[in-house]
PDB file of C-alpha atoms in Angstrom:
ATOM      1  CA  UNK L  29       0.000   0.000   0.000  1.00 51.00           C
ATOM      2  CA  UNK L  30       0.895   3.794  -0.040  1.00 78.00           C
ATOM      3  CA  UNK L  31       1.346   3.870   3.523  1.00 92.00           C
ATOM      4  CA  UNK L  32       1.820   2.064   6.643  1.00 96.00           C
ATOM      5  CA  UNK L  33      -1.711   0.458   7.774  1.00 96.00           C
ATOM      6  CA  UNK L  34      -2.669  -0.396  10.965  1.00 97.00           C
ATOM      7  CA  UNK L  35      -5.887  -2.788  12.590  1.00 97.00           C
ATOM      8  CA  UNK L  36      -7.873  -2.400  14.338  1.00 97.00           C
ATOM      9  CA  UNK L  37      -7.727   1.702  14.697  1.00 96.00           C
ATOM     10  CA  UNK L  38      -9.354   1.620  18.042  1.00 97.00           C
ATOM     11  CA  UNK L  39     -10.032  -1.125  20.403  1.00 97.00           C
ATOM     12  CA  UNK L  40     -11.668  -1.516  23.485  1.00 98.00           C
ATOM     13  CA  UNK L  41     -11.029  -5.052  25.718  1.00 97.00           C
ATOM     14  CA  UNK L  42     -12.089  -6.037  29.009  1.00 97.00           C
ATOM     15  CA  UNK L  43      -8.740  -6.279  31.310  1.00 97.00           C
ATOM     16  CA  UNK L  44      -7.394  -9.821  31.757  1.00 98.00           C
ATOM     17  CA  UNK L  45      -8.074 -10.097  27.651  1.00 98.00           C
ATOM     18  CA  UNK L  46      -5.593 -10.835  25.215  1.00 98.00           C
ATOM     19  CA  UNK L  47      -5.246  -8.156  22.163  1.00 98.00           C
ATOM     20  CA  UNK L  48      -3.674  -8.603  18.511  1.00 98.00           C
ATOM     21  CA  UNK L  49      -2.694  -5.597  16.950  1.00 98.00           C
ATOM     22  CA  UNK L  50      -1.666  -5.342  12.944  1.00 97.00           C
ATOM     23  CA  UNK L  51       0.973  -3.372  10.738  1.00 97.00           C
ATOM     24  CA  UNK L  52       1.019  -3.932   7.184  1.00 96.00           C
ATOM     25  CA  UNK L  53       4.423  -1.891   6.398  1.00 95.00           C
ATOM     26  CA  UNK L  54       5.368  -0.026   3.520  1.00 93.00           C
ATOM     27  CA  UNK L  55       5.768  -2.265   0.294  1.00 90.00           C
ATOM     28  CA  UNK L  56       9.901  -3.005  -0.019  1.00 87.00           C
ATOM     29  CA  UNK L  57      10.567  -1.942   3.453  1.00 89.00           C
ATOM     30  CA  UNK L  58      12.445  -4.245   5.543  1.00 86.00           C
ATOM     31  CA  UNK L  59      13.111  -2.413   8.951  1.00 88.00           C
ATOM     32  CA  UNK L  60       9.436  -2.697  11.045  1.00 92.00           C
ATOM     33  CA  UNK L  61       9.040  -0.637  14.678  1.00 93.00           C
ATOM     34  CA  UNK L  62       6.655  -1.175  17.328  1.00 96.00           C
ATOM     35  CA  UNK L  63       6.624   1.963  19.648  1.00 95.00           C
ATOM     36  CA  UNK L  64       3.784   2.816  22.260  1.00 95.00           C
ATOM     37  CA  UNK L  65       2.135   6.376  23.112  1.00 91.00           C
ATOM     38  CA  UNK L  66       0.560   6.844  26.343  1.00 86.00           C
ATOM     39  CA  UNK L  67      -1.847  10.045  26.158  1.00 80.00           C
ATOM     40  CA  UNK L  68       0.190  13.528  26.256  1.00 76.00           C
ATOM     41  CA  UNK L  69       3.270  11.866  26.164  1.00 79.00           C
ATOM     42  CA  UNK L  70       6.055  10.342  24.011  1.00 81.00           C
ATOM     43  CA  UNK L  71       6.977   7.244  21.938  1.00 88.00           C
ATOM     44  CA  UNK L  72       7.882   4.533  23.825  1.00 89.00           C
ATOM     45  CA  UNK L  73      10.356   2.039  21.932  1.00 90.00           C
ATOM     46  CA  UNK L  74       8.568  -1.616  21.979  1.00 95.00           C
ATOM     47  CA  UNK L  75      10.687  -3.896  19.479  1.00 94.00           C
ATOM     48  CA  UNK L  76      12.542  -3.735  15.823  1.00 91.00           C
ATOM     49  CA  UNK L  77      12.647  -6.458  13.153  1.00 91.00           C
ATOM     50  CA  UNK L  78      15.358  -5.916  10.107  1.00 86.00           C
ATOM     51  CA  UNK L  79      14.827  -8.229   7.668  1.00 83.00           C
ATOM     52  CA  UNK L  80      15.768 -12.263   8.655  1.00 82.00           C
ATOM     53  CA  UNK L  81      17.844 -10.896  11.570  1.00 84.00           C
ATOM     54  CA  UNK L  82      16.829 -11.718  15.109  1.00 87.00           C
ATOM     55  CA  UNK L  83      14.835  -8.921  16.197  1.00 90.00           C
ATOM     56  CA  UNK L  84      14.925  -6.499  18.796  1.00 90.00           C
ATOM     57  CA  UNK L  85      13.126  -6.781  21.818  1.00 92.00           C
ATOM     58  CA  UNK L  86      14.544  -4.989  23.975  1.00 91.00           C
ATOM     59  CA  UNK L  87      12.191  -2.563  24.661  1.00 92.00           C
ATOM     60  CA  UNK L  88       8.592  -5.010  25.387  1.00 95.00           C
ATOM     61  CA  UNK L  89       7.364  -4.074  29.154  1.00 94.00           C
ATOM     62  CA  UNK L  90       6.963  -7.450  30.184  1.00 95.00           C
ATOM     63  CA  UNK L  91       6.685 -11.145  29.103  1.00 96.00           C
ATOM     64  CA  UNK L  92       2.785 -10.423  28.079  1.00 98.00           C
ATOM     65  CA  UNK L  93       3.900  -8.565  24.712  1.00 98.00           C
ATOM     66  CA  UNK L  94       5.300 -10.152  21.815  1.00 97.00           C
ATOM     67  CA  UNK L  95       5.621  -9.761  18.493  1.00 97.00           C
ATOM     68  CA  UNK L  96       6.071 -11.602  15.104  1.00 95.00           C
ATOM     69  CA  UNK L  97       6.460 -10.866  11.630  1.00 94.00           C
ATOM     70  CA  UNK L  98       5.664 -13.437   9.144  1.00 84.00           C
ATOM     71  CA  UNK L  99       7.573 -13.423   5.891  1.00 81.00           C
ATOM     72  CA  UNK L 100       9.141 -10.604   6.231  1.00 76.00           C
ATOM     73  CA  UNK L 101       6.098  -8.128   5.898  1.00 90.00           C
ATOM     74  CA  UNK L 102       2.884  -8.147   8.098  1.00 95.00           C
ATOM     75  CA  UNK L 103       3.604  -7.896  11.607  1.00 97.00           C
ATOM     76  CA  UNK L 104       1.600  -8.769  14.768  1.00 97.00           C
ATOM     77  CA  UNK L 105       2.083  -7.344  18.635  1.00 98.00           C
ATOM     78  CA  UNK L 106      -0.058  -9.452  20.753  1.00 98.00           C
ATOM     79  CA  UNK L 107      -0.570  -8.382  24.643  1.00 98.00           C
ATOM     80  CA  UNK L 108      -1.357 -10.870  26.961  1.00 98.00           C
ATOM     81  CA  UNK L 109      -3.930 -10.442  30.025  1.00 98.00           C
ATOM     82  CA  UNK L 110      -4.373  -7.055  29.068  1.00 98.00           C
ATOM     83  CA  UNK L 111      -4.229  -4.548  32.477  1.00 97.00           C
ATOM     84  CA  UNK L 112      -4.912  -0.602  32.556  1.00 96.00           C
ATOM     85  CA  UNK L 113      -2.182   0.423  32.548  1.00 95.00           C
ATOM     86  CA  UNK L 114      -1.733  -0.914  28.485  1.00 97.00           C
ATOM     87  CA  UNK L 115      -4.115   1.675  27.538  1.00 97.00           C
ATOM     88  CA  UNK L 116      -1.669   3.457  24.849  1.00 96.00           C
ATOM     89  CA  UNK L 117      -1.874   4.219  21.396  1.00 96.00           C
ATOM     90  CA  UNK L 118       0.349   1.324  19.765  1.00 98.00           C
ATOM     91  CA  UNK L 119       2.017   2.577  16.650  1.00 97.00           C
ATOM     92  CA  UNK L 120       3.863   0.951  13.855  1.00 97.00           C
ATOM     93  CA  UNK L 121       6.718   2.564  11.623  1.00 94.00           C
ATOM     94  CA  UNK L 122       8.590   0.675   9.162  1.00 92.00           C
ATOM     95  CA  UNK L 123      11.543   1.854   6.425  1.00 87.00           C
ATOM     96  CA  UNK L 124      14.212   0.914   3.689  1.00 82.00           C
ATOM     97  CA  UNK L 125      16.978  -0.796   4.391  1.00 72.00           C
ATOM     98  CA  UNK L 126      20.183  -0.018   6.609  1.00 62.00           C
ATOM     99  CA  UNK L 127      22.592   1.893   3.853  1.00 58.00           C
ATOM    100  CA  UNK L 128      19.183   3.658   2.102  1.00 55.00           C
ATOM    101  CA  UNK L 129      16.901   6.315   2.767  1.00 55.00           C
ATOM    102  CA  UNK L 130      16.786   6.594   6.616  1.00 69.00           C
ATOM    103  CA  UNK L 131      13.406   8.074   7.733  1.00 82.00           C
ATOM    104  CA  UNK L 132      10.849   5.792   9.311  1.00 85.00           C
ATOM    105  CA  UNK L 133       7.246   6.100   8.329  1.00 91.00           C
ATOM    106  CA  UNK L 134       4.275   5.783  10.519  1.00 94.00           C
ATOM    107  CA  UNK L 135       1.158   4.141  10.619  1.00 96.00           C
ATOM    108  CA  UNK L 136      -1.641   5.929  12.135  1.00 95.00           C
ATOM    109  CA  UNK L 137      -1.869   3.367  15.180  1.00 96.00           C
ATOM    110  CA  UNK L 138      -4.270   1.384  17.017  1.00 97.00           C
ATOM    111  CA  UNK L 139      -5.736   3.084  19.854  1.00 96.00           C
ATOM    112  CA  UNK L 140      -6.045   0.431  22.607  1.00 97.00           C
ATOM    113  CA  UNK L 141      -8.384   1.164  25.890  1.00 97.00           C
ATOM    114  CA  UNK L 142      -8.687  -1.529  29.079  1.00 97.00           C
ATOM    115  CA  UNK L 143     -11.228  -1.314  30.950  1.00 97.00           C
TER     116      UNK L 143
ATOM    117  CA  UNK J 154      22.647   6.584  29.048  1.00 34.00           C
ATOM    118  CA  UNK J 155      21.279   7.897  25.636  1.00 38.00           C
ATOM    119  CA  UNK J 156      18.775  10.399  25.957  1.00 46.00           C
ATOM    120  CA  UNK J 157      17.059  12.534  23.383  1.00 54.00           C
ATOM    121  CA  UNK J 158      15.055  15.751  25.133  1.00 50.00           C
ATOM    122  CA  UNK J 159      13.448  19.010  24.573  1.00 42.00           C
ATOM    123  CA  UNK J 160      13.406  22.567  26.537  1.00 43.00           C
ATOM    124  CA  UNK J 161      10.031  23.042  26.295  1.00 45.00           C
ATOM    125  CA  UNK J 162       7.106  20.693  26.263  1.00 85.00           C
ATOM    126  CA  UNK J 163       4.339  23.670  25.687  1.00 90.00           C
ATOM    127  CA  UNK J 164       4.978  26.400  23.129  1.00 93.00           C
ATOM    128  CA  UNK J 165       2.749  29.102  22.067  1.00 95.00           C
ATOM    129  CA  UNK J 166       3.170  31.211  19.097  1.00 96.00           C
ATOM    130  CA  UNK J 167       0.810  34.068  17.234  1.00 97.00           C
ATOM    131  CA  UNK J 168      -0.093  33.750  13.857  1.00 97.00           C
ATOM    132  CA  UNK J 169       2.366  34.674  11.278  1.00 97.00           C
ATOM    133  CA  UNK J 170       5.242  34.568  13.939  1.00 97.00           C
ATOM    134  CA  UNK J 171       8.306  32.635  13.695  1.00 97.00           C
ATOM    135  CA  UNK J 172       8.144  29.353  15.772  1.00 97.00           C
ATOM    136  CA  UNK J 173      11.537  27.646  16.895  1.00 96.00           C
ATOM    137  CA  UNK J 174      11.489  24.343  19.219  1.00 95.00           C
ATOM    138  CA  UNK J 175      14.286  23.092  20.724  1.00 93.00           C
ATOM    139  CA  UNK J 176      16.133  19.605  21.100  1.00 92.00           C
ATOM    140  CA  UNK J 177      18.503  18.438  23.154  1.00 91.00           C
ATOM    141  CA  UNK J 178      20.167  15.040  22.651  1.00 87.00           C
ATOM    142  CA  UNK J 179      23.227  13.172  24.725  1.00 78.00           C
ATOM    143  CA  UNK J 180      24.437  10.381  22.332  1.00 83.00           C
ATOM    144  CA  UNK J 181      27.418  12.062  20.015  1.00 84.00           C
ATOM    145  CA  UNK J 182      27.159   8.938  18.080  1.00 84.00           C
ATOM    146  CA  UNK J 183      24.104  10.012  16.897  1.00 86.00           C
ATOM    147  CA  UNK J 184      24.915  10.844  13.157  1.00 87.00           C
ATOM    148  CA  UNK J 185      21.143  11.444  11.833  1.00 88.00           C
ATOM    149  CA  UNK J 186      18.566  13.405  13.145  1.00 92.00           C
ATOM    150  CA  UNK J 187      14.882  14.010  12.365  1.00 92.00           C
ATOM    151  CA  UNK J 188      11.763  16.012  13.400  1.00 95.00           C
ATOM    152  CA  UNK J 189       8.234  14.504  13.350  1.00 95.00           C
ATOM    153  CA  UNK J 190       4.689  16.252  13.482  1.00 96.00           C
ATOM    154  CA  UNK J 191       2.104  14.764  15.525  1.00 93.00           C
ATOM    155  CA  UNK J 192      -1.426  16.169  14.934  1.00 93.00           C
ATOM    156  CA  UNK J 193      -4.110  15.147  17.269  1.00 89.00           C
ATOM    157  CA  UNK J 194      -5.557  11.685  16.785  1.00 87.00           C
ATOM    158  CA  UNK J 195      -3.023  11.198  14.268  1.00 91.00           C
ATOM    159  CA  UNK J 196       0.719   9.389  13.938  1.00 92.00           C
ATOM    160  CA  UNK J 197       3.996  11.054  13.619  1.00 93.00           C
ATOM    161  CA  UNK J 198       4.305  12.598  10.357  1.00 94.00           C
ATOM    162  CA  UNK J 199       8.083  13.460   8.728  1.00 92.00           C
ATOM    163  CA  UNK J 200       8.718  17.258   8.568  1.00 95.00           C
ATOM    164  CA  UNK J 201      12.534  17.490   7.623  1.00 95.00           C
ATOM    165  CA  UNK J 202      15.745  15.579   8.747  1.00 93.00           C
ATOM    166  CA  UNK J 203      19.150  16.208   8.436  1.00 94.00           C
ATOM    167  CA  UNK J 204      22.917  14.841   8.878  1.00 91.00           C
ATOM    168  CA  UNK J 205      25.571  15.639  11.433  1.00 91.00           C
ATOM    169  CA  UNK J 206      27.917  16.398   8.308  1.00 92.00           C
ATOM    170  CA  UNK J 207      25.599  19.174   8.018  1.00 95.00           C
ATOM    171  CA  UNK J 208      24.826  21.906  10.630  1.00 96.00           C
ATOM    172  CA  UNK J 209      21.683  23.716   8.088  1.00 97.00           C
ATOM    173  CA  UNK J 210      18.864  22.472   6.131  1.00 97.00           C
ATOM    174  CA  UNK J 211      15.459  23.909   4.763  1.00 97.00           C
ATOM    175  CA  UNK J 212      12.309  22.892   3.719  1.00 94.00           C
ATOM    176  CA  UNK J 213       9.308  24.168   2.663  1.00 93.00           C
ATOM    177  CA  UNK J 214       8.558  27.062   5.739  1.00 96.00           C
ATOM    178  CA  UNK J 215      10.629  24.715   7.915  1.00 97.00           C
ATOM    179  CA  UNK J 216      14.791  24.810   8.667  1.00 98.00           C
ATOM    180  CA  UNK J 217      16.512  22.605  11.092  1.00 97.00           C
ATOM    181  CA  UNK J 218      19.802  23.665  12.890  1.00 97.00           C
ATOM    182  CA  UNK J 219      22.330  21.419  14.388  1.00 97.00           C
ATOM    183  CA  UNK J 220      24.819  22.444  16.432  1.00 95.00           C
ATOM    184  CA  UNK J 221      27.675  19.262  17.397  1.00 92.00           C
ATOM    185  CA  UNK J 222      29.495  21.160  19.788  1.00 93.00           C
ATOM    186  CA  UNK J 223      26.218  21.456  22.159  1.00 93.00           C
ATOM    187  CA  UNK J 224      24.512  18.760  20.983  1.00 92.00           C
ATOM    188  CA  UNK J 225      21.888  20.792  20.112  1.00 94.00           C
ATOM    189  CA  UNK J 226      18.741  20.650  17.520  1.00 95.00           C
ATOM    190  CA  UNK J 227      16.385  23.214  16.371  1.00 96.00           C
ATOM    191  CA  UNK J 228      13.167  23.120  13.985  1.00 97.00           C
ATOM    192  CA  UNK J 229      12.258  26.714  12.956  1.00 98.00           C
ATOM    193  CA  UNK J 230       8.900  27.213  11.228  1.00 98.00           C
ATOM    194  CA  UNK J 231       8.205  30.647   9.710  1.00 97.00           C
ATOM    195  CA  UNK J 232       5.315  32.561   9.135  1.00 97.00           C
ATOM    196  CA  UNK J 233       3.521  30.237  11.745  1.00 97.00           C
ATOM    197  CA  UNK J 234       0.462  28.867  10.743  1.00 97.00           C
ATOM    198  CA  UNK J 235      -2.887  27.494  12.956  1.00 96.00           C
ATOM    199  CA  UNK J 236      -2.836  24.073  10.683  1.00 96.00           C
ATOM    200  CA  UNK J 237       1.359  24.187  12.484  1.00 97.00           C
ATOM    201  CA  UNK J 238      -0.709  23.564  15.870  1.00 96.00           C
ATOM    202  CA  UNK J 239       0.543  19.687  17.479  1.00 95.00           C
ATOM    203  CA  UNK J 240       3.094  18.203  19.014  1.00 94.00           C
ATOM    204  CA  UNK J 241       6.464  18.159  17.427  1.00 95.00           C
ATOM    205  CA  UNK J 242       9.509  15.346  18.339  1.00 92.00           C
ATOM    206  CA  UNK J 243      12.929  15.052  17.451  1.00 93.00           C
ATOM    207  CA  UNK J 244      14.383  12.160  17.002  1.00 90.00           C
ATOM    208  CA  UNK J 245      18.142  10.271  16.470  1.00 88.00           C
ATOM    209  CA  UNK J 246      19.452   8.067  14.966  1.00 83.00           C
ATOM    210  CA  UNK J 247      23.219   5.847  14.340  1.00 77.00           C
ATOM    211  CA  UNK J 248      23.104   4.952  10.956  1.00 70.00           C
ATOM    212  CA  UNK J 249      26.008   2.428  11.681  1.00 64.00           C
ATOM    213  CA  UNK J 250      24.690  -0.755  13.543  1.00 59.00           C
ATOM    214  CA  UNK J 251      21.006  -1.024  12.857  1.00 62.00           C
ATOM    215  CA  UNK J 252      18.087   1.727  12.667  1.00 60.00           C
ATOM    216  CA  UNK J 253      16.501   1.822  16.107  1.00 70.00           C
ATOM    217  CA  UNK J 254      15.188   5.507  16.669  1.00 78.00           C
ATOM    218  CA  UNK J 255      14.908   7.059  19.676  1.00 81.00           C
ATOM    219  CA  UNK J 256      12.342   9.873  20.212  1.00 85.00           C
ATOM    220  CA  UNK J 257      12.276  13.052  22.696  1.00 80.00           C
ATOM    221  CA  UNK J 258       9.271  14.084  25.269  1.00 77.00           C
ATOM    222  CA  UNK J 259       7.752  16.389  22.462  1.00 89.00           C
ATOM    223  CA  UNK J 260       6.445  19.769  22.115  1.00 92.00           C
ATOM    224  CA  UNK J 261       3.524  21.152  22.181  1.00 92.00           C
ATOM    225  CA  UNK J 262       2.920  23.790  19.451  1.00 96.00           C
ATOM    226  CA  UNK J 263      -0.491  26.144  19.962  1.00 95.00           C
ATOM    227  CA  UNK J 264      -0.922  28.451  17.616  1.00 96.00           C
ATOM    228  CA  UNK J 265      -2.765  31.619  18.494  1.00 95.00           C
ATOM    229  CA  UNK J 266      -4.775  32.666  15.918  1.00 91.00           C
TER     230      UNK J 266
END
């Protein structure tokens, strides 16, 4: 697609729940981010894949997020046991290769709400 | 540890006046740097980036500055505009290694019309 596309947009999940959230990068882009916004404030770094290397995770909160990305394209963060304090708009980025054009593109994120 | 920051989190401007936020960041490794626009609702949309083998670069209404020796980043938007209004971020980068980003805190931007 032209952009980076995100599902659901907005989701609301009873606490204890478990949550998938999608990124469908930019076509040809190889590098894929995961960050989290939590309202007024800034991007939290959640986990990088580049390419077939092992990604980084370095930044997931706790063993209840993970992440995969199948084939090298569509990814998927999944949240375990959802509590409050996940409430956070989750949002994807994705870009060329290391050596290219640098910038990272966003998606428009998935707004997720516990209650 | 690495740390990417700004001076003010809330900034407001009149119409039609010059608006300049500020960046700090602590990692002189950092060799790539790049401002973001946030409108409500919305994600982070590129404005401008630049190199560290630069220290100037413009854009349409926009310029960023970097200055090495301080470690210091500036986005300057001219002729301020109400659609200018959200939150603005800078970010770095090390080209070398792979492309993780890290973003500041973010600024608030209200323009008054």
């Amino acid at each position: 697609g032209a952009g980076v596309s995100q599902s659901p947009s907005n989701k609301v999940t009873e606490k204890g729940k478990d949550v998938e959230l999608r990124c469908d990068p930019i076509s040809g882009h190889t590098a894929l981010y995961w960050y989290r916004q939590s309202l007024g404030q800034g991007l939290e770094f959640l986990i990088y894949f580049q390419g077939n290397s092992a990604p980084d995770k370095s930044g997931l909160p706790s063993d209840r997020f993970s992440a995969e990305r199948t084939g090298g394209s569509v990814s998927t963060l999944t949240i375990q046991r959802t509590q409050q304090e996940d409430s956070a708009v989750y949002l994807c980025a994705s870009s060329l290769p290391q050596g290219t054009q640098n910038t990272i593109y966003f998606g428009e994120g998935s707004w997720l709400t516990v209650v | 540890g690495e740390s990417v920051g700004l001076h003010l989190p809330t900034l407001s401007v009149q119409e039609g006046d010059n608006s300049i936020i500020n960046c700090a960041y602590s990692n002189s490794a950092s060799d790539y740097f790049i401002w973001y626009k946030q409108e409500s609702g919305k994600g982070p949309q590129f404005i401008i980036d630049i190199r560290s083998n630069m220290d100037k670069r413009q854009g349409q209404r926009v310029t960023v500055l970097l200055n090495k020796t301080v470690k210091h980043l500036s986005l300057q938007i001219a002729a301020t505009q109400p659609g200018d209004s959200a939150v603005y971020f800078c970010a770095e980068k090390r080209t070398g290694g792979y492309q993780k980003v890290t973003f500041g805190t973010g600024t608030k931007l209200q323009v008054i019309p």
